[in-house]
mmCIF file of C-alpha atoms in Angstrom:
data_model
loop_
_atom_site.group_PDB
_atom_site.id
_atom_site.type_symbol
_atom_site.label_atom_id
_atom_site.label_comp_id
_atom_site.label_asym_id
_atom_site.label_seq_id
_atom_site.Cartn_x
_atom_site.Cartn_y
_atom_site.Cartn_z
ATOM 1 C CA MET H 256 -211.466 -34.241 -115.676
ATOM 2 C CA SER H 257 -211.977 -36.014 -118.971
ATOM 3 C CA THR H 258 -209.603 -36.814 -121.757
ATOM 4 C CA GLN H 259 -209.968 -35.888 -125.356
ATOM 5 C CA ARG H 260 -208.403 -37.980 -128.088
ATOM 6 C CA ASN H 261 -206.134 -36.129 -130.411
ATOM 7 C CA ASP H 262 -204.231 -37.661 -133.344
ATOM 8 C CA GLU H 263 -200.794 -36.847 -131.981
ATOM 9 C CA ASN H 264 -201.240 -37.383 -128.280
ATOM 10 C CA THR H 265 -203.746 -37.369 -125.440
ATOM 11 C CA ILE H 266 -204.402 -33.966 -123.844
ATOM 12 C CA PRO H 267 -206.200 -33.610 -120.550
ATOM 13 C CA HIS H 268 -209.256 -31.361 -120.914
ATOM 14 C CA GLU H 269 -211.495 -30.019 -118.167
ATOM 15 C CA THR H 270 -215.210 -30.017 -118.751
ATOM 16 C CA PRO H 271 -216.615 -26.754 -117.430
ATOM 17 C CA THR H 272 -219.144 -27.201 -114.681
ATOM 18 C CA VAL H 273 -222.256 -25.017 -114.858
ATOM 19 C CA SER H 274 -222.763 -22.942 -111.749
ATOM 20 C CA HIS H 275 -226.233 -21.748 -110.951
ATOM 21 C CA GLY H 276 -225.047 -19.567 -108.082
ATOM 22 C CA LEU H 277 -225.534 -16.195 -109.774
ATOM 23 C CA GLY H 278 -228.915 -17.192 -111.187
ATOM 24 C CA THR H 279 -230.042 -18.321 -107.756
ATOM 25 C CA ALA H 280 -228.657 -15.128 -106.215
ATOM 26 C CA ALA H 281 -230.563 -13.058 -108.801
ATOM 27 C CA LEU H 282 -233.783 -14.934 -108.034
ATOM 28 C CA ILE H 283 -233.405 -14.612 -104.252
ATOM 29 C CA THR H 284 -232.452 -10.922 -104.490
ATOM 30 C CA GLY H 285 -235.439 -10.265 -106.749
ATOM 31 C CA ILE H 286 -237.781 -11.976 -104.284
ATOM 32 C CA VAL H 287 -236.289 -9.941 -101.410
ATOM 33 C CA SER H 288 -236.781 -6.777 -103.459
ATOM 34 C CA VAL H 289 -240.464 -7.467 -104.087
ATOM 35 C CA VAL H 290 -241.099 -8.497 -100.464
ATOM 36 C CA LEU H 291 -239.455 -5.319 -99.081
ATOM 37 C CA VAL H 292 -241.309 -3.016 -101.471
ATOM 38 C CA ALA H 293 -244.604 -4.824 -100.872
ATOM 39 C CA ALA H 294 -244.079 -4.564 -97.110
ATOM 40 C CA GLY H 295 -243.691 -0.797 -97.490
ATOM 41 C CA VAL H 296 -246.563 -0.317 -99.931
ATOM 42 C CA LEU H 297 -249.221 -2.717 -98.650
ATOM 43 C CA ARG H 298 -248.641 -2.230 -94.970
ATOM 44 C CA PRO H 299 -246.940 1.131 -94.384
ATOM 45 C CA PRO H 300 -244.894 1.154 -91.176
ATOM 46 C CA ALA H 301 -245.584 3.558 -88.310
ATOM 47 C CA THR H 302 -242.599 5.775 -89.058
ATOM 48 C CA ALA H 303 -241.708 7.459 -92.325
ATOM 49 C CA LEU H 304 -238.016 6.672 -91.806
ATOM 50 C CA PHE H 305 -238.742 2.942 -91.710
ATOM 51 C CA LEU H 306 -240.918 3.252 -94.840
ATOM 52 C CA PHE H 307 -238.128 5.095 -96.666
ATOM 53 C CA ALA H 308 -235.662 2.403 -95.582
ATOM 54 C CA LEU H 309 -237.947 -0.393 -96.882
ATOM 55 C CA LEU H 310 -238.434 1.311 -100.224
ATOM 56 C CA VAL H 311 -234.750 2.201 -100.697
ATOM 57 C CA LEU H 312 -233.611 -1.305 -99.675
ATOM 58 C CA GLY H 313 -236.258 -2.864 -101.917
ATOM 59 C CA ALA H 314 -235.295 -0.715 -104.909
ATOM 60 C CA SER H 315 -231.576 -1.387 -104.266
ATOM 61 C CA ALA H 316 -232.151 -5.129 -104.036
ATOM 62 C CA GLY H 317 -234.119 -4.884 -107.252
ATOM 63 C CA ILE H 318 -231.231 -3.172 -109.053
ATOM 64 C CA ALA H 319 -228.800 -5.770 -107.651
ATOM 65 C CA ALA H 320 -231.124 -8.588 -108.886
ATOM 66 C CA VAL H 321 -231.196 -7.117 -112.385
ATOM 67 C CA VAL H 322 -227.396 -6.821 -112.461
ATOM 68 C CA LEU H 323 -226.974 -10.396 -111.199
ATOM 69 C CA ALA H 324 -229.504 -11.603 -113.759
ATOM 70 C CA ILE H 325 -227.591 -9.957 -116.592
ATOM 71 C CA ILE H 326 -224.340 -11.534 -115.437
ATOM 72 C CA ALA H 327 -225.934 -14.970 -114.933
ATOM 73 C CA ARG H 328 -228.078 -15.041 -118.071
ATOM 74 C CA ARG H 329 -225.923 -17.732 -119.734
ATOM 75 C CA GLN H 330 -225.437 -19.920 -116.665
ATOM 76 C CA ALA H 331 -228.907 -20.291 -115.216
ATOM 77 C CA LYS H 332 -231.291 -18.738 -117.664
ATOM 78 C CA GLY H 333 -234.632 -19.508 -115.957
ATOM 79 C CA LYS H 334 -233.578 -18.318 -112.514
ATOM 80 C CA ALA H 335 -231.755 -15.336 -113.942
ATOM 81 C CA VAL H 336 -234.749 -14.209 -115.965
ATOM 82 C CA ALA H 337 -237.154 -14.654 -113.023
ATOM 83 C CA GLY H 338 -234.766 -12.807 -110.699
ATOM 84 C CA GLY H 339 -234.308 -10.041 -113.263
ATOM 85 C CA ILE H 340 -238.080 -9.589 -113.710
ATOM 86 C CA LEU H 341 -238.745 -9.570 -109.966
ATOM 87 C CA GLY H 342 -235.815 -7.214 -109.425
ATOM 88 C CA ALA H 343 -237.036 -4.838 -112.137
ATOM 89 C CA VAL H 344 -240.534 -4.788 -110.611
ATOM 90 C CA GLY H 345 -239.122 -4.184 -107.136
ATOM 91 C CA ALA H 346 -236.764 -1.446 -108.371
ATOM 92 C CA VAL H 347 -239.413 0.396 -110.401
ATOM 93 C CA VAL H 348 -242.168 0.204 -107.788
ATOM 94 C CA GLY H 349 -239.809 1.003 -104.875
ATOM 95 C CA ALA H 350 -238.209 3.968 -106.662
ATOM 96 C CA SER H 351 -241.550 5.364 -107.868
ATOM 97 C CA MET H 352 -243.123 5.074 -104.417
ATOM 98 C CA PHE H 353 -240.079 6.716 -102.849
ATOM 99 C CA ALA H 354 -240.227 9.562 -105.405
ATOM 100 C CA THR H 355 -243.983 9.988 -104.874
ATOM 101 C CA ILE H 356 -243.573 10.246 -101.132
ATOM 102 C CA LEU H 357 -240.619 12.610 -101.473
ATOM 103 C CA ILE H 358 -242.497 14.909 -103.876
ATOM 104 C CA GLY H 359 -245.527 14.880 -101.545
ATOM 105 C CA ALA H 360 -243.290 15.886 -98.651
ATOM 106 C CA ILE H 361 -241.789 18.774 -100.628
ATOM 107 C CA ARG H 362 -245.089 20.195 -101.942
ATOM 108 C CA PRO H 363 -247.011 22.456 -99.594
ATOM 109 C CA PRO H 364 -249.992 20.776 -97.948
ATOM 110 C CA VAL H 365 -253.544 21.361 -99.120
ATOM 111 C CA VAL H 366 -255.308 23.838 -96.860
ATOM 112 C CA GLU H 367 -259.072 23.940 -96.502
ATOM 113 C CA VAL H 368 -260.239 27.490 -97.239
ATOM 114 C CA GLU H 369 -263.688 28.908 -96.558
ATOM 115 C CA LEU H 370 -264.755 32.323 -97.777
ATOM 116 C CA HIS H 371 -267.839 34.040 -96.400
ATOM 117 C CA ALA H 372 -269.511 37.302 -97.466
ATOM 118 C CA SER H 373 -272.685 39.108 -96.509
ATOM 119 C CA GLY H 374 -274.338 42.442 -97.284
ATOM 120 C CA ASP H 375 -277.518 44.478 -97.023
ATOM 121 C CA SER H 376 -278.397 43.923 -100.689
ATOM 122 C CA GLY H 377 -276.866 42.046 -103.572
ATOM 123 C CA PHE H 378 -273.104 42.011 -103.928
ATOM 124 C CA THR H 379 -270.256 40.619 -105.993
ATOM 125 C CA VAL H 380 -267.379 38.613 -104.587
ATOM 126 C CA GLU H 381 -263.957 38.412 -106.246
ATOM 127 C CA PHE H 382 -261.490 35.855 -104.900
ATOM 128 C CA THR H 383 -258.757 33.423 -105.898
ATOM 129 C CA ASP H 384 -259.080 29.635 -105.793
ATOM 130 C CA ASP H 385 -255.567 28.088 -105.782
ATOM 131 C CA GLY H 386 -254.217 31.091 -107.675
ATOM 132 C CA GLU H 387 -257.084 31.244 -110.211
ATOM 133 C CA PRO H 388 -259.248 34.397 -110.132
ATOM 134 C CA ARG H 389 -262.967 33.749 -109.566
ATOM 135 C CA SER H 390 -266.064 35.877 -109.047
ATOM 136 C CA ALA H 391 -269.645 35.409 -107.912
ATOM 137 C CA ILE H 392 -272.767 37.552 -107.828
ATOM 138 C CA TRP H 393 -275.086 37.063 -104.847
ATOM 139 C CA TYR H 394 -278.644 38.456 -104.378
ATOM 140 C CA GLU H 395 -279.849 36.234 -101.537
ATOM 141 C CA GLU H 396 -280.387 37.429 -97.962
ATOM 142 C CA GLU H 397 -278.338 34.653 -96.441
ATOM 143 C CA GLU H 398 -274.562 34.681 -96.312
ATOM 144 C CA TRP H 399 -272.554 33.688 -99.417
ATOM 145 C CA GLY H 400 -269.879 31.077 -98.960
ATOM 146 C CA ALA H 401 -267.347 28.985 -100.845
ATOM 147 C CA LYS H 402 -265.166 26.122 -99.645
ATOM 148 C CA PHE H 403 -262.177 24.643 -101.443
ATOM 149 C CA GLY H 404 -258.723 23.233 -100.894
ATOM 150 C CA GLU H 405 -255.625 25.087 -102.022
ATOM 151 C CA ARG H 406 -251.850 24.993 -101.743
ATOM 152 C CA GLU H 407 -251.345 28.762 -101.900
ATOM 153 C CA SER H 408 -250.158 30.417 -98.687
ATOM 154 C CA THR H 409 -252.351 33.489 -99.319
ATOM 155 C CA SER H 410 -256.064 34.117 -99.507
ATOM 156 C CA GLU H 411 -257.849 37.282 -100.605
ATOM 157 C CA MET H 412 -261.388 38.310 -101.401
ATOM 158 C CA THR H 413 -263.190 41.583 -102.179
ATOM 159 C CA VAL H 414 -266.912 42.101 -101.595
ATOM 160 C CA THR H 415 -268.647 44.944 -103.445
ATOM 161 C CA ALA H 416 -272.266 45.856 -102.806
ATOM 162 C CA VAL H 417 -274.591 46.488 -105.778
ATOM 163 C CA GLU H 418 -276.040 49.424 -103.857
ATOM 164 C CA PRO H 419 -274.205 51.305 -101.103
ATOM 165 C CA GLY H 420 -274.541 49.527 -97.777
ATOM 166 C CA ASP H 421 -272.884 47.310 -95.214
ATOM 167 C CA VAL H 422 -270.725 44.433 -96.429
ATOM 168 C CA THR H 423 -268.673 41.880 -94.507
ATOM 169 C CA CYS H 424 -266.050 39.328 -95.519
ATOM 170 C CA ARG H 425 -264.394 36.495 -93.608
ATOM 171 C CA ILE H 426 -261.619 34.026 -94.509
ATOM 172 C CA VAL H 427 -261.310 30.724 -92.608
ATOM 173 C CA ARG H 428 -258.280 28.483 -93.169
ATOM 174 C CA ASP H 429 -258.305 24.968 -91.678
ATOM 175 C CA GLY H 430 -261.144 25.946 -89.318
ATOM 176 C CA GLU H 431 -259.501 29.112 -88.005
ATOM 177 C CA VAL H 432 -260.771 32.618 -88.836
ATOM 178 C CA VAL H 433 -257.709 34.416 -90.235
ATOM 179 C CA ALA H 434 -259.291 37.599 -91.584
ATOM 180 C CA GLU H 435 -262.606 39.373 -91.016
ATOM 181 C CA GLU H 436 -263.556 42.858 -92.148
ATOM 182 C CA SER H 437 -266.710 44.986 -92.376
ATOM 183 C CA SER H 438 -267.459 48.253 -94.119
ATOM 184 C CA SER H 439 -270.394 50.564 -94.610
ATOM 185 C CA SER H 440 -268.901 52.062 -97.804
ATOM 186 C CA GLY H 441 -270.103 49.185 -99.983
ATOM 187 C CA THR H 442 -266.662 47.613 -100.569
ATOM 188 C CA VAL H 443 -264.485 45.518 -98.275
ATOM 189 C CA THR H 444 -261.358 43.370 -98.771
ATOM 190 C CA CYS H 445 -260.132 40.531 -96.615
ATOM 191 C CA SER H 446 -256.646 39.149 -97.111
ATOM 192 C CA PHE H 447 -254.360 36.683 -95.447
ATOM 193 C CA SER H 448 -250.744 35.678 -96.036
ATOM 194 C CA ALA H 449 -248.929 32.916 -94.154
ATOM 195 C CA GLU H 450 -245.545 34.279 -95.304
#
């Protein structure tokens, strides 16, 4: 306690002490945030639950560090700013990684699809590639084929011979034959639906 001289009398006056506690807390929480998020991103754990926990805790610690930094910005400016920056990085990276993983878990997986067609003479093939209609004309003696990845749960193709004759179609999804048809009428359709 110090005293301040006043003309009329002496009044005790307390000099405020500067506390760096919140600034230090912001800095430590920001560091914890970055470490947790980095542990989840750079070295993903064996279980998804543990990865989610690391990312959520890291993002939460980052948000806490930003809040502490805002509160402490007048008391311990350097530590508060550093903690706020680290916290913001941890929060943004943790939340975006969590969202990316969550969206990836919700979207259907990519399935490897192979389409095969053959015929006595030339033929056309009409099919869909991830929902987009496609077609091909084939005049070779060997079998026609296409391979692509798609998220659709259905596959369909139609083979039409240029001249009447035998035609065959086959759909393979993730290495398993799911549809195979033959016809001597010159046109054949193979279709598959996982629904």
